[in-house]
Amino acid sequence: MSGYLEIIQILVEQGADVHCHDNHGWTPLHRAVLWDYVPIVQFLLAKGADPNAIDLDGFTPLHMAAKWDHFESAEYLIKAGANPNAQTNRFEPSFITRTPFELAFLNRRTKVARVLRKAGGEAQQEFIKKLSPEEKKVFNSFGV
């Protein structure tokens, strides 16, 4: 992994844009979080990468950390100003939107769910209404 960090450092030193997007709308930060390359996440954030950048589905890097239980990346994103209540698909009102906490909960990612709750991450009322009684018990254990 350190080899990847060195390559990223060289690219940024040579002028690579930390804000660039691929055809899915993903930034280098989205990719680093997806693969949980924490040193690269730290480096990109230090170089000004936007922790609230959205992809074509409205996913921020924090949504990716939530979905895959990358709690350490989530902590760095939150410290850098990531919105713990950002919603997916915000440009498509016909779709169900999700906050990072909701994604963590739905995917049973308890470590990152706790990080998100501590940072003020919430769930929408529509999400809560659809939970089964068993799910609500677990949901309430997060201090919601």
Coordinates of N, CA and C in Angstrom, one line a residue:
M1 N 0.8 -1.2 0.0 CA 0.0 0.0 0.0 C 0.9 1.3 0.0
S2 N 2.0 1.2 0.7 CA 2.8 2.4 0.7 C 3.3 2.8 -0.7
G3 N 3.4 1.9 -1.6 CA 3.7 2.2 -3.0 C 2.7 3.0 -3.7
Y4 N 1.4 2.7 -3.3 CA 0.3 3.5 -3.9 C 0.4 4.9 -3.4
L5 N 0.6 5.1 -2.1 CA 0.7 6.4 -1.5 C 1.8 7.2 -2.2
E6 N 3.0 6.6 -2.4 CA 4.1 7.3 -3.1 C 3.7 7.7 -4.5
I7 N 3.0 6.9 -5.2 CA 2.6 7.2 -6.5 C 1.6 8.4 -6.5
I8 N 0.6 8.4 -5.6 CA -0.3 9.5 -5.4 C 0.4 10.8 -5.1
Q9 N 1.4 10.7 -4.2 CA 2.1 11.9 -3.8 C 2.8 12.5 -5.0
I10 N 3.5 11.6 -5.8 CA 4.2 12.1 -7.0 C 3.2 12.7 -8.0
L11 N 2.1 12.1 -8.2 CA 1.1 12.6 -9.2 C 0.6 14.0 -8.7
V12 N 0.3 14.1 -7.4 CA -0.2 15.4 -6.9 C 0.9 16.5 -7.0
E13 N 2.1 16.1 -6.7 CA 3.2 17.0 -6.8 C 3.4 17.5 -8.2
Q14 N 3.1 16.6 -9.2 CA 3.2 17.0 -10.6 C 1.9 17.7 -11.2
G15 N 1.0 18.0 -10.3 CA -0.2 18.7 -10.7 C -1.5 18.0 -10.9
A16 N -1.5 16.7 -10.5 CA -2.8 16.0 -10.6 C -3.8 16.6 -9.7
D17 N -5.0 16.7 -10.2 CA -6.2 17.3 -9.6 C -6.8 16.4 -8.6
V18 N -6.8 16.7 -7.3 CA -7.4 15.8 -6.3 C -9.0 15.9 -6.3
H19 N -9.5 16.8 -7.1 CA -10.9 17.0 -7.3 C -11.5 16.4 -8.5
C20 N -10.6 15.8 -9.4 CA -11.1 15.2 -10.6 C -12.2 14.1 -10.4
H21 N -13.0 13.9 -11.3 CA -14.1 12.9 -11.3 C -13.9 11.9 -12.4
D22 N -14.2 10.6 -12.2 CA -14.3 9.7 -13.3 C -15.7 9.6 -13.9
N23 N -15.9 8.7 -14.8 CA -17.3 8.6 -15.4 C -18.4 8.2 -14.5
H24 N -18.1 7.8 -13.3 CA -19.1 7.5 -12.2 C -19.3 8.7 -11.3
G25 N -18.4 9.7 -11.5 CA -18.5 10.8 -10.5 C -17.6 10.6 -9.3
W26 N -16.8 9.5 -9.3 CA -15.9 9.3 -8.2 C -14.7 10.1 -8.3
T27 N -14.3 10.6 -7.1 CA -13.0 11.3 -7.0 C -12.0 10.4 -6.5
P28 N -10.7 10.8 -6.5 CA -9.7 10.0 -5.9 C -10.0 9.6 -4.4
L29 N -10.6 10.5 -3.7 CA -11.0 10.3 -2.3 C -12.1 9.2 -2.2
H30 N -13.0 9.2 -3.1 CA -14.0 8.1 -3.2 C -13.3 6.7 -3.3
R31 N -12.3 6.7 -4.2 CA -11.6 5.4 -4.5 C -10.8 5.0 -3.3
A32 N -10.1 6.0 -2.7 CA -9.2 5.6 -1.5 C -10.1 5.1 -0.3
V33 N -11.3 5.7 -0.1 CA -12.2 5.2 0.9 C -12.7 3.9 0.6
L34 N -13.1 3.7 -0.7 CA -13.6 2.4 -1.1 C -12.7 1.2 -0.7
W35 N -11.4 1.4 -1.0 CA -10.4 0.4 -0.7 C -9.8 0.5 0.7
D36 N -10.3 1.5 1.4 CA -9.8 1.7 2.8 C -8.3 1.9 2.9
Y37 N -7.8 2.7 2.0 CA -6.4 3.1 2.0 C -6.2 4.4 2.9
V38 N -6.2 4.2 4.2 CA -6.3 5.3 5.2 C -5.2 6.3 4.9
P39 N -3.9 5.9 4.7 CA -2.9 6.9 4.5 C -3.2 7.8 3.3
I40 N -3.8 7.2 2.2 CA -4.1 7.9 1.1 C -5.3 8.9 1.3
V41 N -6.2 8.4 2.1 CA -7.4 9.2 2.5 C -6.8 10.5 3.3
Q42 N -5.9 10.2 4.2 CA -5.3 11.3 5.0 C -4.6 12.3 4.1
F43 N -3.8 11.8 3.2 CA -3.0 12.6 2.2 C -3.9 13.4 1.4
L44 N -4.9 12.8 0.8 CA -5.8 13.6 -0.1 C -6.6 14.7 0.6
L45 N -7.0 14.4 1.9 CA -7.7 15.4 2.7 C -6.8 16.5 3.0
A46 N -5.5 16.2 3.3 CA -4.5 17.2 3.6 C -4.2 18.1 2.4
K47 N -4.4 17.5 1.2 CA -4.2 18.3 0.0 C -5.5 19.0 -0.5
G48 N -6.5 19.0 0.3 CA -7.7 19.7 0.0 C -8.9 19.0 -0.7
A49 N -8.8 17.6 -0.8 CA -9.9 16.9 -1.4 C -11.2 17.1 -0.6
D50 N -12.2 17.2 -1.3 CA -13.5 17.6 -0.8 C -14.2 16.3 -0.1
P51 N -14.3 16.3 1.2 CA -15.0 15.2 1.8 C -16.4 15.0 1.6
N52 N -17.0 16.1 0.9 CA -18.5 16.1 0.6 C -18.7 15.9 -0.9
A53 N -17.7 15.6 -1.7 CA -17.9 15.4 -3.1 C -18.9 14.3 -3.3
I54 N -19.7 14.5 -4.3 CA -20.8 13.5 -4.6 C -20.5 12.8 -6.0
D55 N -20.9 11.5 -6.0 CA -20.8 10.8 -7.3 C -22.2 11.0 -8.0
L56 N -22.3 10.2 -9.1 CA -23.6 10.4 -9.9 C -24.8 9.9 -9.1
D57 N -24.6 9.1 -8.1 CA -25.7 8.6 -7.3 C -25.9 9.4 -6.0
G58 N -25.1 10.5 -5.8 CA -25.2 11.3 -4.6 C -24.4 10.7 -3.5
F59 N -23.6 9.7 -3.7 CA -22.8 9.1 -2.7 C -21.6 10.0 -2.4
T60 N -21.3 10.3 -1.1 CA -20.1 11.0 -0.7 C -19.1 9.9 -0.3
P61 N -17.8 10.3 -0.1 CA -16.9 9.3 0.4 C -17.4 8.7 1.8
L62 N -18.1 9.5 2.6 CA -18.6 9.0 3.9 C -19.6 7.9 3.7
H63 N -20.5 8.0 2.6 CA -21.4 6.9 2.3 C -20.6 5.6 2.0
M64 N -19.5 5.7 1.3 CA -18.8 4.5 1.0 C -18.1 4.0 2.2
A65 N -17.6 4.8 3.1 CA -17.0 4.3 4.4 C -18.1 3.6 5.2
A66 N -19.3 4.2 5.2 CA -20.4 3.6 5.9 C -20.9 2.3 5.4
K67 N -21.0 2.2 4.1 CA -21.4 0.9 3.4 C -20.4 -0.2 3.7
W68 N -19.1 0.1 3.7 CA -18.1 -1.0 3.8 C -17.5 -1.1 5.2
D69 N -18.0 -0.3 6.2 CA -17.5 -0.4 7.5 C -16.0 0.1 7.7
H70 N -15.7 1.1 6.9 CA -14.3 1.6 7.0 C -14.4 2.8 8.0
F71 N -14.4 2.4 9.3 CA -14.6 3.3 10.3 C -13.5 4.3 10.5
E72 N -12.3 3.9 10.3 CA -11.1 4.8 10.4 C -11.2 5.9 9.3
S73 N -11.5 5.5 8.1 CA -11.6 6.5 7.0 C -12.8 7.4 7.4
A74 N -13.9 6.9 7.9 CA -15.0 7.7 8.3 C -14.6 8.7 9.3
E75 N -13.8 8.3 10.3 CA -13.3 9.3 11.3 C -12.5 10.4 10.7
Y76 N -11.6 10.1 9.8 CA -10.9 11.2 9.1 C -11.8 12.1 8.3
L77 N -12.7 11.5 7.6 CA -13.6 12.3 6.8 C -14.4 13.2 7.6
I78 N -14.9 12.7 8.7 CA -15.7 13.6 9.6 C -14.9 14.7 10.2
K79 N -13.6 14.4 10.6 CA -12.7 15.5 11.1 C -12.5 16.5 10.0
A80 N -12.5 16.1 8.7 CA -12.3 17.0 7.6 C -13.5 17.8 7.2
G81 N -14.7 17.5 7.9 CA -15.9 18.3 7.6 C -16.9 17.5 6.8
A82 N -16.8 16.2 6.6 CA -17.8 15.4 5.9 C -19.2 15.6 6.6
N83 N -20.2 15.7 5.9 CA -21.6 15.9 6.4 C -22.1 14.5 6.8
P84 N -22.3 14.2 8.1 CA -22.8 12.9 8.4 C -24.3 12.6 8.1
N85 N -24.9 13.6 7.6 CA -26.3 13.5 7.2 C -26.6 13.8 5.7
A86 N -25.5 13.7 4.9 CA -25.7 13.8 3.4 C -26.6 12.7 2.9
Q87 N -27.4 13.0 1.9 CA -28.3 12.0 1.4 C -28.0 11.6 0.0
T88 N -28.1 10.3 -0.3 CA -27.8 9.8 -1.7 C -29.0 10.3 -2.6
N89 N -28.7 10.2 -3.9 CA -29.8 10.5 -4.9 C -30.6 11.7 -4.6
R90 N -29.9 12.7 -4.1 CA -30.7 13.9 -3.8 C -31.2 14.7 -5.0
F91 N -30.7 14.3 -6.2 CA -31.2 14.9 -7.5 C -32.3 14.1 -8.1
E92 N -32.6 13.0 -7.5 CA -33.6 12.1 -8.0 C -34.7 11.8 -7.0
P93 N -35.6 12.7 -6.8 CA -36.6 12.6 -5.8 C -37.5 11.3 -5.8
S94 N -37.5 10.7 -6.9 CA -38.3 9.4 -7.0 C -37.6 8.3 -6.3
F95 N -36.3 8.4 -6.1 CA -35.5 7.3 -5.5 C -35.5 7.5 -4.0
I96 N -35.2 6.4 -3.3 CA -35.1 6.5 -1.8 C -33.7 7.0 -1.5
T97 N -33.7 8.0 -0.7 CA -32.4 8.6 -0.3 C -31.9 7.9 1.0
R98 N -30.6 7.9 1.2 CA -30.0 7.3 2.3 C -28.9 8.2 2.9
T99 N -28.9 8.3 4.2 CA -27.8 8.9 4.9 C -26.7 7.9 5.1
P100 N -25.5 8.3 5.5 CA -24.4 7.4 5.8 C -24.8 6.4 6.9
F101 N -25.5 7.0 8.0 CA -25.9 6.1 9.1 C -26.8 5.0 8.6
E102 N -27.8 5.4 7.8 CA -28.8 4.4 7.3 C -28.1 3.3 6.5
L103 N -27.1 3.7 5.7 CA -26.3 2.7 4.9 C -25.6 1.8 5.9
A104 N -25.0 2.3 6.9 CA -24.2 1.5 7.9 C -25.2 0.6 8.6
F105 N -26.3 1.1 9.0 CA -27.3 0.2 9.7 C -27.8 -0.9 8.8
L106 N -28.2 -0.6 7.6 CA -28.7 -1.6 6.6 C -27.7 -2.7 6.3
N107 N -26.5 -2.3 6.3 CA -25.4 -3.3 6.0 C -24.7 -3.9 7.2
R108 N -25.3 -3.6 8.4 CA -24.9 -4.1 9.7 C -23.4 -3.8 9.9
R109 N -23.1 -2.5 9.7 CA -21.7 -2.0 9.9 C -21.7 -1.3 11.2
T110 N -21.6 -2.0 12.3 CA -21.8 -1.4 13.6 C -20.7 -0.5 14.0
K111 N -19.5 -0.7 13.7 CA -18.4 0.2 14.1 C -18.5 1.5 13.4
V112 N -18.8 1.6 12.1 CA -18.9 2.9 11.5 C -20.2 3.5 11.9
A113 N -21.3 2.7 12.2 CA -22.5 3.3 12.6 C -22.3 4.1 13.9
R114 N -21.5 3.5 14.8 CA -21.3 4.2 16.1 C -20.5 5.5 15.9
V115 N -19.5 5.5 15.0 CA -18.7 6.7 14.6 C -19.7 7.7 14.1
L116 N -20.6 7.3 13.2 CA -21.5 8.3 12.6 C -22.5 8.9 13.6
R117 N -23.0 8.0 14.5 CA -23.9 8.6 15.5 C -23.2 9.6 16.4
K118 N -22.0 9.2 16.8 CA -21.2 10.1 17.6 C -21.0 11.5 16.9
A119 N -20.9 11.5 15.6 CA -20.7 12.7 14.8 C -22.0 13.4 14.5
G120 N -23.1 12.9 15.0 CA -24.4 13.5 14.7 C -25.2 12.9 13.6
G121 N -24.7 11.8 13.1 CA -25.4 11.1 12.0 C -26.8 10.6 12.4
E122 N -27.8 10.8 11.5 CA -29.2 10.5 11.8 C -29.8 9.7 10.7
A123 N -31.0 9.3 11.0 CA -31.8 8.5 10.1 C -33.1 9.4 9.8
Q124 N -33.6 9.3 8.6 CA -34.8 10.0 8.2 C -36.0 9.2 8.8
Q125 N -37.1 10.0 9.1 CA -38.3 9.4 9.7 C -38.9 8.3 8.8
E126 N -38.8 8.5 7.5 CA -39.3 7.5 6.5 C -38.6 6.2 6.7
F127 N -37.3 6.2 6.9 CA -36.4 5.1 7.1 C -36.8 4.3 8.4
I128 N -37.0 5.1 9.5 CA -37.3 4.5 10.8 C -38.7 3.8 10.7
K129 N -39.7 4.4 10.1 CA -41.0 3.9 10.0 C -41.0 2.5 9.4
K130 N -40.1 2.2 8.5 CA -40.1 1.0 7.7 C -39.3 -0.2 8.4
L131 N -38.8 0.1 9.6 CA -38.0 -0.9 10.3 C -39.0 -1.9 11.0
S132 N -38.6 -3.1 11.1 CA -39.3 -4.2 11.8 C -39.1 -3.9 13.3
P133 N -40.0 -4.5 14.2 CA -39.8 -4.4 15.6 C -38.4 -4.8 16.1
E134 N -37.9 -5.9 15.5 CA -36.5 -6.3 15.8 C -35.5 -5.3 15.4
E135 N -35.6 -4.8 14.2 CA -34.7 -3.8 13.7 C -34.7 -2.5 14.6
K136 N -35.9 -2.2 15.0 CA -36.0 -1.0 15.8 C -35.3 -1.1 17.2
K137 N -35.3 -2.3 17.7 CA -34.5 -2.6 19.0 C -33.0 -2.3 18.7
V138 N -32.5 -2.9 17.7 CA -31.1 -2.7 17.3 C -30.8 -1.2 17.0
F139 N -31.7 -0.7 16.3 CA -31.6 0.7 15.9 C -31.5 1.6 17.1
N140 N -32.4 1.4 18.1 CA -32.4 2.2 19.3 C -31.1 2.0 20.1
S141 N -30.4 0.9 20.0 CA -29.2 0.7 20.7 C -28.1 1.6 20.3
F142 N -28.3 2.3 19.2 CA -27.3 3.3 18.7 C -27.5 4.7 19.3
G143 N -28.5 4.8 20.2 CA -28.8 6.1 20.8 C -29.6 7.0 19.9
V144 N -30.4 6.5 19.1 CA -31.2 7.3 18.1 C -32.4 7.8 18.8

